Tab-separated table of C-alpha atoms and ligand atoms in Angstrom:
chain	number	residue	atom	x	y	z
A	1	MET	CA	-108.226	87.087	171.324
A	2	ALA	CA	-104.674	86.983	169.925
A	3	ARG	CA	-105.636	83.908	167.992
A	4	ARG	CA	-108.690	85.639	166.502
A	5	LEU	CA	-106.525	88.628	165.541
A	6	SER	CA	-103.973	86.442	163.813
A	7	ILE	CA	-106.766	84.696	161.895
A	8	THR	CA	-108.137	88.105	160.898
A	9	LEU	CA	-104.683	89.218	159.821
A	10	ALA	CA	-104.172	86.056	157.858
A	11	LEU	CA	-107.497	86.580	156.098
A	12	ALA	CA	-106.610	90.188	155.373
A	13	ALA	CA	-103.274	89.066	153.963
A	14	LEU	CA	-105.055	86.509	151.782
A	15	ALA	CA	-107.510	89.136	150.580
A	16	SER	CA	-104.723	91.541	149.638
A	17	MET	CA	-102.916	88.726	147.855
A	18	ALA	CA	-106.057	88.002	145.879
A	19	ILE	CA	-106.215	91.617	144.776
A	20	ALA	CA	-102.555	91.589	143.799
A	21	LEU	CA	-102.903	88.486	141.625
A	22	PRO	CA	-103.140	88.972	137.846
A	23	ALA	CA	-106.519	89.218	136.178
A	24	PHE	CA	-106.444	85.628	134.928
A	25	ALA	CA	-105.403	84.091	138.237
A	26	ALA	CA	-108.775	82.410	138.536
A	27	ALA	CA	-107.556	79.422	136.498
A	28	PRO	CA	-107.287	80.363	132.808
A	29	LYS	CA	-109.445	78.746	130.157
A	30	ILE	CA	-107.520	78.105	126.977
A	31	GLY	CA	-109.077	77.323	123.639
A	32	VAL	CA	-106.810	75.657	121.073
A	33	PHE	CA	-108.074	76.043	117.526
A	34	ILE	CA	-106.526	73.475	115.161
A	35	PRO	CA	-106.878	74.520	111.497
A	36	GLY	CA	-106.824	70.952	110.196
A	37	VAL	CA	-106.515	67.781	112.234
A	38	THR	CA	-103.923	66.881	114.845
A	39	GLN	CA	-103.319	63.379	113.506
A	40	GLY	CA	-100.375	63.409	111.093
A	41	SER	CA	-99.487	67.119	111.559
A	42	PRO	CA	-96.933	67.309	114.391
A	43	THR	CA	-97.022	71.113	114.613
A	44	TYR	CA	-100.684	70.915	115.589
A	45	ALA	CA	-100.092	68.107	118.096
A	46	ASP	CA	-97.219	70.151	119.566
A	47	LEU	CA	-99.415	73.242	119.793
A	48	ALA	CA	-101.965	71.372	121.902
A	49	ALA	CA	-99.191	69.733	123.969
A	50	GLY	CA	-97.691	73.137	124.815
A	51	ALA	CA	-101.075	74.362	126.024
A	52	GLN	CA	-101.560	71.198	128.099
A	53	ARG	CA	-98.127	71.636	129.715
A	54	PHE	CA	-98.943	75.227	130.626
A	55	ALA	CA	-102.366	74.292	132.033
A	56	ALA	CA	-100.940	71.406	134.069
A	57	GLU	CA	-98.928	73.916	136.084
A	58	ILE	CA	-101.971	75.941	137.184
A	59	PRO	CA	-104.596	74.294	139.368
A	60	GLY	CA	-107.999	74.418	137.716
A	61	ALA	CA	-106.713	75.621	134.332
A	62	SER	CA	-108.450	74.044	131.367
A	63	VAL	CA	-107.668	73.403	127.717
A	64	LYS	CA	-110.246	72.756	125.036
A	65	VAL	CA	-108.864	71.560	121.718
A	66	PHE	CA	-111.024	72.003	118.638
A	67	GLU	CA	-110.155	70.506	115.247
A	68	ALA	CA	-111.611	72.584	112.420
A	69	GLY	CA	-110.883	69.942	109.753
A	70	PHE	CA	-109.526	70.243	106.233
A	71	ASN	CA	-112.281	72.359	104.656
A	72	GLN	CA	-110.657	75.798	104.837
A	73	ALA	CA	-113.875	77.475	103.676
A	74	GLU	CA	-115.394	76.567	107.059
A	75	TRP	CA	-112.589	77.879	109.268
A	76	GLN	CA	-113.868	81.447	109.638
A	77	GLU	CA	-117.288	80.346	110.816
A	78	LYS	CA	-115.889	77.629	113.063
A	79	LEU	CA	-113.442	80.058	114.652
A	80	THR	CA	-116.229	82.544	115.304
A	81	SER	CA	-118.465	80.035	117.077
A	82	PHE	CA	-115.493	78.583	119.002
A	83	VAL	CA	-114.742	82.064	120.332
A	84	ALA	CA	-118.381	83.061	120.874
A	85	THR	CA	-119.266	79.984	122.896
A	86	GLY	CA	-115.973	79.166	124.578
A	87	GLY	CA	-115.558	81.836	127.239
A	88	PHE	CA	-111.779	81.523	126.846
A	89	ASP	CA	-109.129	83.746	128.357
A	90	PHE	CA	-106.802	82.856	125.495
A	91	VAL	CA	-107.436	81.397	122.070
A	92	LEU	CA	-104.272	79.747	120.769
A	93	THR	CA	-103.788	78.681	117.165
A	94	SER	CA	-101.090	78.102	114.558
A	95	ASN	CA	-101.178	78.615	110.819
A	96	PRO	CA	-100.083	81.380	108.410
A	97	SER	CA	-103.666	81.902	107.226
A	98	LEU	CA	-105.180	82.370	110.699
A	99	PRO	CA	-104.149	85.978	111.449
A	100	ASP	CA	-106.468	87.245	108.689
A	101	LEU	CA	-109.351	85.137	109.977
A	102	ILE	CA	-108.718	86.445	113.493
A	103	ALA	CA	-108.449	90.041	112.260
A	104	ALA	CA	-111.904	89.722	110.705
A	105	ILE	CA	-113.528	88.914	114.059
A	106	ALA	CA	-111.166	90.652	116.504
A	107	PRO	CA	-113.273	93.861	116.679
A	108	THR	CA	-116.405	91.802	117.447
A	109	PHE	CA	-114.616	90.165	120.400
A	110	PRO	CA	-112.364	93.000	121.623
A	111	LYS	CA	-111.763	91.355	125.015
A	112	GLN	CA	-110.783	88.011	123.546
A	113	LYS	CA	-107.011	87.560	123.481
A	114	PHE	CA	-105.660	85.617	120.478
A	115	ILE	CA	-102.206	84.058	120.178
A	116	CYS	CA	-101.185	82.801	116.734
A	117	LEU	CA	-97.953	80.892	116.118
A	118	ASP	CA	-96.613	80.349	112.570
A	119	GLY	CA	-98.312	83.550	111.396
A	120	MET	CA	-97.668	87.269	111.107
A	121	LYS	CA	-99.981	90.252	111.525
A	122	PRO	CA	-99.089	93.312	113.596
A	123	GLY	CA	-101.526	96.044	114.613
A	124	ILE	CA	-104.514	94.047	115.911
A	125	PRO	CA	-104.738	95.069	119.593
A	126	ASN	CA	-105.975	91.688	120.874
A	127	LEU	CA	-103.773	89.506	118.635
A	128	TYR	CA	-100.154	88.452	119.168
A	129	THR	CA	-98.416	86.612	116.331
A	130	VAL	CA	-95.034	84.911	116.182
A	131	LEU	CA	-93.553	83.692	112.921
A	132	TYR	CA	-90.703	81.243	112.474
A	133	ASN	CA	-87.919	82.475	110.244
A	134	GLN	CA	-88.483	79.742	107.699
A	135	THR	CA	-86.151	81.318	105.154
A	136	GLU	CA	-83.407	80.335	107.562
A	137	GLN	CA	-84.908	76.890	108.078
A	138	GLY	CA	-85.349	76.456	104.317
A	139	TYR	CA	-81.743	77.474	103.710
A	140	ILE	CA	-80.244	74.920	106.104
A	141	THR	CA	-82.574	72.178	104.854
A	142	GLY	CA	-81.789	73.042	101.220
A	143	TYR	CA	-78.043	73.235	101.849
A	144	LEU	CA	-78.139	69.774	103.434
A	145	ALA	CA	-80.303	68.416	100.575
A	146	GLY	CA	-77.950	69.848	97.951
A	147	LEU	CA	-74.845	68.495	99.654
A	148	VAL	CA	-76.438	65.045	100.008
A	149	SER	CA	-77.497	65.113	96.349
A	150	THR	CA	-73.925	65.871	95.211
A	151	SER	CA	-72.356	63.346	97.596
A	152	SER	CA	-71.262	59.833	96.758
A	153	LEU	CA	-74.032	58.227	98.813
A	154	PRO	CA	-75.769	55.322	97.064
A	155	GLY	CA	-78.872	56.688	95.313
A	156	ALA	CA	-77.421	60.164	94.837
A	157	ASN	CA	-77.167	60.791	91.087
A	158	ALA	CA	-75.359	63.266	88.836
A	159	ALA	CA	-78.519	65.292	88.056
A	160	LYS	CA	-78.622	68.531	90.044
A	161	LYS	CA	-82.281	68.075	90.897
A	162	VAL	CA	-84.064	68.170	94.235
A	163	GLY	CA	-87.808	68.099	94.839
A	164	MET	CA	-90.548	69.350	97.134
A	165	VAL	CA	-94.108	68.127	97.572
A	166	ILE	CA	-96.196	70.880	99.135
A	167	GLY	CA	-99.801	70.882	100.319
A	168	GLN	CA	-100.615	74.206	98.693
A	169	HIS	CA	-99.132	77.584	97.855
A	170	TYR	CA	-99.364	80.334	100.516
A	171	PRO	CA	-97.269	83.430	101.273
A	172	VAL	CA	-94.987	81.802	103.884
A	173	MET	CA	-94.337	78.947	101.465
A	174	ASP	CA	-93.731	81.207	98.469
A	175	LYS	CA	-91.825	84.026	100.154
A	176	LEU	CA	-89.853	82.216	102.862
A	177	ILE	CA	-89.698	78.429	102.610
A	178	ILE	CA	-89.178	77.895	98.859
A	179	PRO	CA	-86.737	80.824	98.390
A	180	GLY	CA	-84.787	79.743	101.477
A	181	PHE	CA	-84.616	76.120	100.319
A	182	GLU	CA	-83.549	77.214	96.852
A	183	GLN	CA	-80.820	79.485	98.225
A	184	GLY	CA	-79.513	76.591	100.306
A	185	LEU	CA	-79.447	74.288	97.276
A	186	LYS	CA	-77.599	76.893	95.234
A	187	ALA	CA	-75.105	77.404	98.043
A	188	ALA	CA	-74.276	73.707	97.634
A	189	ASP	CA	-74.101	74.088	93.845
A	190	PRO	CA	-75.453	76.976	91.739
A	191	ALA	CA	-76.579	74.511	89.044
A	192	PHE	CA	-79.331	73.016	91.227
A	193	GLN	CA	-82.905	73.028	89.987
A	194	LEU	CA	-85.793	72.757	92.411
A	195	ASP	CA	-88.864	70.819	91.292
A	196	VAL	CA	-91.938	71.851	93.322
A	197	ARG	CA	-95.132	69.791	93.059
A	198	VAL	CA	-98.416	70.953	94.587
A	199	LEU	CA	-100.772	68.397	96.094
A	200	GLY	CA	-103.808	70.633	96.621
A	201	ASN	CA	-104.567	69.297	100.112
A	202	TRP	CA	-102.795	68.100	103.280
A	203	TYR	CA	-103.869	64.452	103.417
A	204	ASP	CA	-103.782	62.601	100.074
A	205	ALA	CA	-100.836	60.224	100.543
A	206	THR	CA	-101.539	58.300	97.328
A	207	LYS	CA	-101.345	61.392	95.134
A	208	ALA	CA	-98.322	62.692	97.082
A	209	GLY	CA	-96.583	59.366	96.393
A	210	GLU	CA	-97.312	59.682	92.670
A	211	LEU	CA	-95.910	63.218	92.579
A	212	ALA	CA	-92.772	62.069	94.400
A	213	LYS	CA	-92.299	59.104	92.070
A	214	SER	CA	-92.605	61.342	89.045
A	215	MET	CA	-89.936	63.682	90.442
A	216	ILE	CA	-87.658	60.734	91.198
A	217	ASP	CA	-88.143	59.465	87.626
A	218	GLY	CA	-87.149	62.955	86.487
A	219	GLY	CA	-83.849	62.829	88.389
A	220	ALA	CA	-84.619	64.128	91.900
A	221	ASP	CA	-82.627	62.233	94.536
A	222	VAL	CA	-83.679	64.214	97.641
A	223	ILE	CA	-87.233	65.346	98.432
A	224	LEU	CA	-88.643	67.677	101.078
A	225	PRO	CA	-92.315	66.931	101.782
A	226	ILE	CA	-94.365	69.705	103.386
A	227	CYS	CA	-97.815	68.229	102.966
A	228	GLY	CA	-99.072	67.105	106.383
A	229	SER	CA	-100.146	63.472	106.696
A	230	ALA	CA	-99.782	63.007	102.916
A	231	SER	CA	-96.013	62.825	103.512
A	232	GLN	CA	-96.442	59.084	104.115
A	233	GLY	CA	-96.789	58.635	100.344
A	234	VAL	CA	-93.598	60.605	99.712
A	235	ILE	CA	-91.707	58.446	102.191
A	236	LYS	CA	-92.880	55.275	100.454
A	237	ALA	CA	-91.845	56.602	97.014
A	238	ALA	CA	-88.382	57.583	98.286
A	239	GLN	CA	-87.894	54.196	99.923
A	240	ASP	CA	-89.047	52.341	96.784
A	241	GLY	CA	-86.733	54.434	94.608
A	242	GLY	CA	-83.720	54.258	96.945
A	243	LYS	CA	-83.738	58.075	97.361
A	244	TYR	CA	-83.532	60.451	100.306
A	245	LEU	CA	-85.773	62.789	102.277
A	246	VAL	CA	-85.312	65.838	104.411
A	247	PHE	CA	-88.107	66.989	106.706
A	248	PHE	CA	-89.441	70.167	108.223
A	249	ASP	CA	-91.205	70.718	111.552
A	250	SER	CA	-90.396	67.769	113.830
A	251	ASP	CA	-88.448	64.614	114.536
A	252	GLU	CA	-89.548	62.295	111.731
A	253	TYR	CA	-86.458	60.041	111.525
A	254	SER	CA	-88.193	56.954	112.929
A	255	ARG	CA	-90.617	56.889	109.982
A	256	ALA	CA	-87.784	55.926	107.604
A	257	PRO	CA	-84.433	55.867	109.441
A	258	ASP	CA	-82.405	54.952	106.335
A	259	SER	CA	-84.051	57.467	103.999
A	260	ILE	CA	-84.616	60.561	106.141
A	261	LEU	CA	-81.250	62.273	106.438
A	262	GLY	CA	-82.259	65.503	108.147
A	263	CYS	CA	-85.071	67.109	110.133
A	264	THR	CA	-85.127	70.826	110.832
A	265	ALA	CA	-87.591	71.159	113.677
A	266	LEU	CA	-89.713	73.955	115.017
A	267	ARG	CA	-89.877	74.019	118.815
A	268	GLN	CA	-93.590	74.601	118.639
A	269	GLU	CA	-94.487	72.936	121.953
A	270	GLN	CA	-91.995	75.178	123.754
A	271	LEU	CA	-93.187	78.290	121.901
A	272	ALA	CA	-96.858	77.594	122.711
A	273	TYR	CA	-95.995	76.977	126.360
A	274	THR	CA	-93.790	80.085	126.648
A	275	LYS	CA	-96.231	82.446	124.953
A	276	LEU	CA	-99.166	81.269	127.079
A	277	LYS	CA	-97.073	81.742	130.190
A	278	GLU	CA	-96.131	85.275	129.112
A	279	ALA	CA	-99.755	86.077	128.287
A	280	TYR	CA	-100.950	84.755	131.642
A	281	SER	CA	-98.487	86.907	133.533
A	282	GLY	CA	-99.446	89.971	131.480
A	283	LYS	CA	-96.121	90.122	129.630
A	284	LEU	CA	-97.153	89.254	126.094
A	285	ALA	CA	-97.168	92.196	123.696
A	286	PHE	CA	-100.604	91.902	122.117
A	287	GLY	CA	-100.764	94.008	118.953
A	288	LYS	CA	-97.206	92.961	118.049
A	289	ALA	CA	-95.784	90.498	115.515
A	290	GLU	CA	-92.484	88.790	116.333
A	291	VAL	CA	-90.127	86.504	114.415
A	292	VAL	CA	-88.047	83.715	115.977
A	293	GLY	CA	-85.389	81.480	114.484
A	294	MET	CA	-82.257	79.481	115.210
A	295	LYS	CA	-80.662	82.160	117.327
A	296	GLU	CA	-83.610	82.140	119.718
A	297	GLY	CA	-83.586	78.325	119.774
A	298	TYR	CA	-86.950	77.834	118.089
A	299	ILE	CA	-85.594	76.277	114.874
A	300	GLU	CA	-83.009	73.520	115.074
A	301	LEU	CA	-81.453	70.812	112.966
A	302	LEU	CA	-81.973	67.555	114.868
A	303	SER	CA	-78.431	66.336	114.431
A	304	SER	CA	-78.084	63.768	117.199
A	305	SER	CA	-80.189	61.106	115.468
A	306	PRO	CA	-78.248	58.060	114.155
A	307	SER	CA	-79.896	58.695	110.742
A	308	TYR	CA	-78.043	62.008	110.566
A	309	GLN	CA	-74.930	60.992	112.453
A	310	ASN	CA	-74.320	57.766	110.521
A	311	GLY	CA	-76.221	58.445	107.288
A	312	VAL	CA	-74.785	61.834	106.298
A	313	PRO	CA	-71.147	62.000	105.151
A	314	GLN	CA	-68.757	63.707	107.568
A	315	ALA	CA	-67.812	66.477	105.106
A	316	VAL	CA	-71.490	67.361	104.617
A	317	LYS	CA	-72.155	67.469	108.357
A	318	ALA	CA	-69.184	69.790	108.825
A	319	LYS	CA	-70.407	72.223	106.159
A	320	VAL	CA	-73.949	72.264	107.542
A	321	ALA	CA	-72.662	72.822	111.094
A	322	GLU	CA	-70.591	75.748	109.828
A	323	ALA	CA	-73.631	77.358	108.182
A	324	ILE	CA	-75.703	76.918	111.354
A	325	ALA	CA	-72.937	78.495	113.427
A	326	LYS	CA	-72.897	81.491	111.051
A	327	ILE	CA	-76.661	81.927	111.355
A	328	LYS	CA	-76.478	81.753	115.142
A	329	ALA	CA	-73.621	84.255	115.185
A	330	GLY	CA	-75.524	86.585	112.838
A	331	SER	CA	-72.936	86.595	110.043
A	332	LEU	CA	-75.395	84.736	107.799
A	333	ALA	CA	-78.788	86.377	108.108
A	334	PHE	CA	-82.081	85.975	106.312
A	335	LYS	CA	-84.550	88.812	106.459
A	336	VAL	CA	-88.190	87.901	106.664
A	337	PRO	CA	-90.122	89.721	103.934
A	338	GLN	CA	-93.479	91.403	104.409
A	339	LEU	CA	-96.220	88.824	104.030
B	401	RBF	N1	-99.179	71.777	107.729
B	401	RBF	C1	-99.446	70.543	108.178
B	401	RBF	O1	-98.534	69.839	108.615
B	401	RBF	N2	-100.720	70.050	108.168
B	401	RBF	C2	-101.776	70.772	107.716
B	401	RBF	O2	-102.919	70.295	107.729
B	401	RBF	C3	-101.515	72.100	107.227
B	401	RBF	N3	-102.522	72.873	106.737
B	401	RBF	C4	-102.240	74.130	106.279
B	401	RBF	C5	-103.263	74.929	105.775
B	401	RBF	C6	-103.007	76.216	105.313
B	401	RBF	C7	-104.131	77.071	104.789
B	401	RBF	C8	-101.690	76.720	105.361
B	401	RBF	C9	-101.395	78.116	104.911
B	401	RBF	C10	-100.670	75.941	105.850
B	401	RBF	C11	-100.915	74.645	106.308
B	401	RBF	N4	-99.887	73.828	106.793
B	401	RBF	C12	-100.173	72.561	107.256
B	401	RBF	C13	-98.480	74.246	106.726
B	401	RBF	C14	-97.902	74.739	108.034
B	401	RBF	O3	-98.603	75.903	108.417
B	401	RBF	C15	-96.418	75.050	107.880
B	401	RBF	O4	-96.228	76.062	106.927
B	401	RBF	C16	-95.626	73.848	107.456
B	401	RBF	O5	-95.886	72.783	108.315
B	401	RBF	C17	-94.118	74.152	107.448
B	401	RBF	O6	-93.646	74.482	108.715
């Protein structure tokens, strides 16, 4: 009798626990929408990895990763069918152009929760966006590039020219990244000129190499490639010309340890993991748009690599460290403009 009662009580306790659990406790289904391909674009690989880490902690949770490919004209339709057929609790994606595509279908799928990293759009009730402060990231990367260019390193010349190869123009590039990079260069020396070349896609390494070579011939001694897998061509051109590279997004040093002198990384895997966890526990502010940067630990200069430690002159490292400390302390601040 007592035994039966305790079993009944235990069942009742279990039942009340079940009621108390959050709505998504029945193992969340996560859909990861990759606007491009994962291969060669670390931010996309990191996005999927963050979702996998989150799912691995919850028994029965699942992650479906969908690559939408490079034809941007197809993304809207592909996103719609991914959402319509997926039955996901959360759709996670990353790209500055995705919030508008999500906004177009959000009213059709009002119960579908969307999380978009590397984008900004407040006011959509079922969309949360979080943007990296890439003005800040651009500034530190540009300051380092400018100081390297004016240093006495072999390959650094007297011309005050630094280059970028970009996949395409878009508001985050034009309003945050390029102005930030330029400000950083000019902080090193106001005479700097930035040469920006546009590839027109995110994969053509041959053309990216040609653009880089042409900039090097024109006097650029440091180049920042932001062009996805096409960056391989830029690396080759810099190596052939005895010039230097700085990188965005992730740890790229091993691709050219003697030529890549700095990587400012986004902690995208951590951000994807954290935001999914917050969403799952009902703490994510859907409808809001947030911005994160160095202070929050989501942008960092990867300074422990031997390429940086041994390749960058001591005086340059000291100046860059000082600028980073100012940003973290708030005495050097970069406002993110309206996109
Ligand atoms: N970055 C990549 O690394 N690979 C890509 O395939 C890629 N495609 C993009 C497509 C569009 C429409 C836009 C707006 C940006 C794209 N980016 C891509 C850039 C990415 O979102 C980010 O701005 C840069 O990686 C710098 O952090």
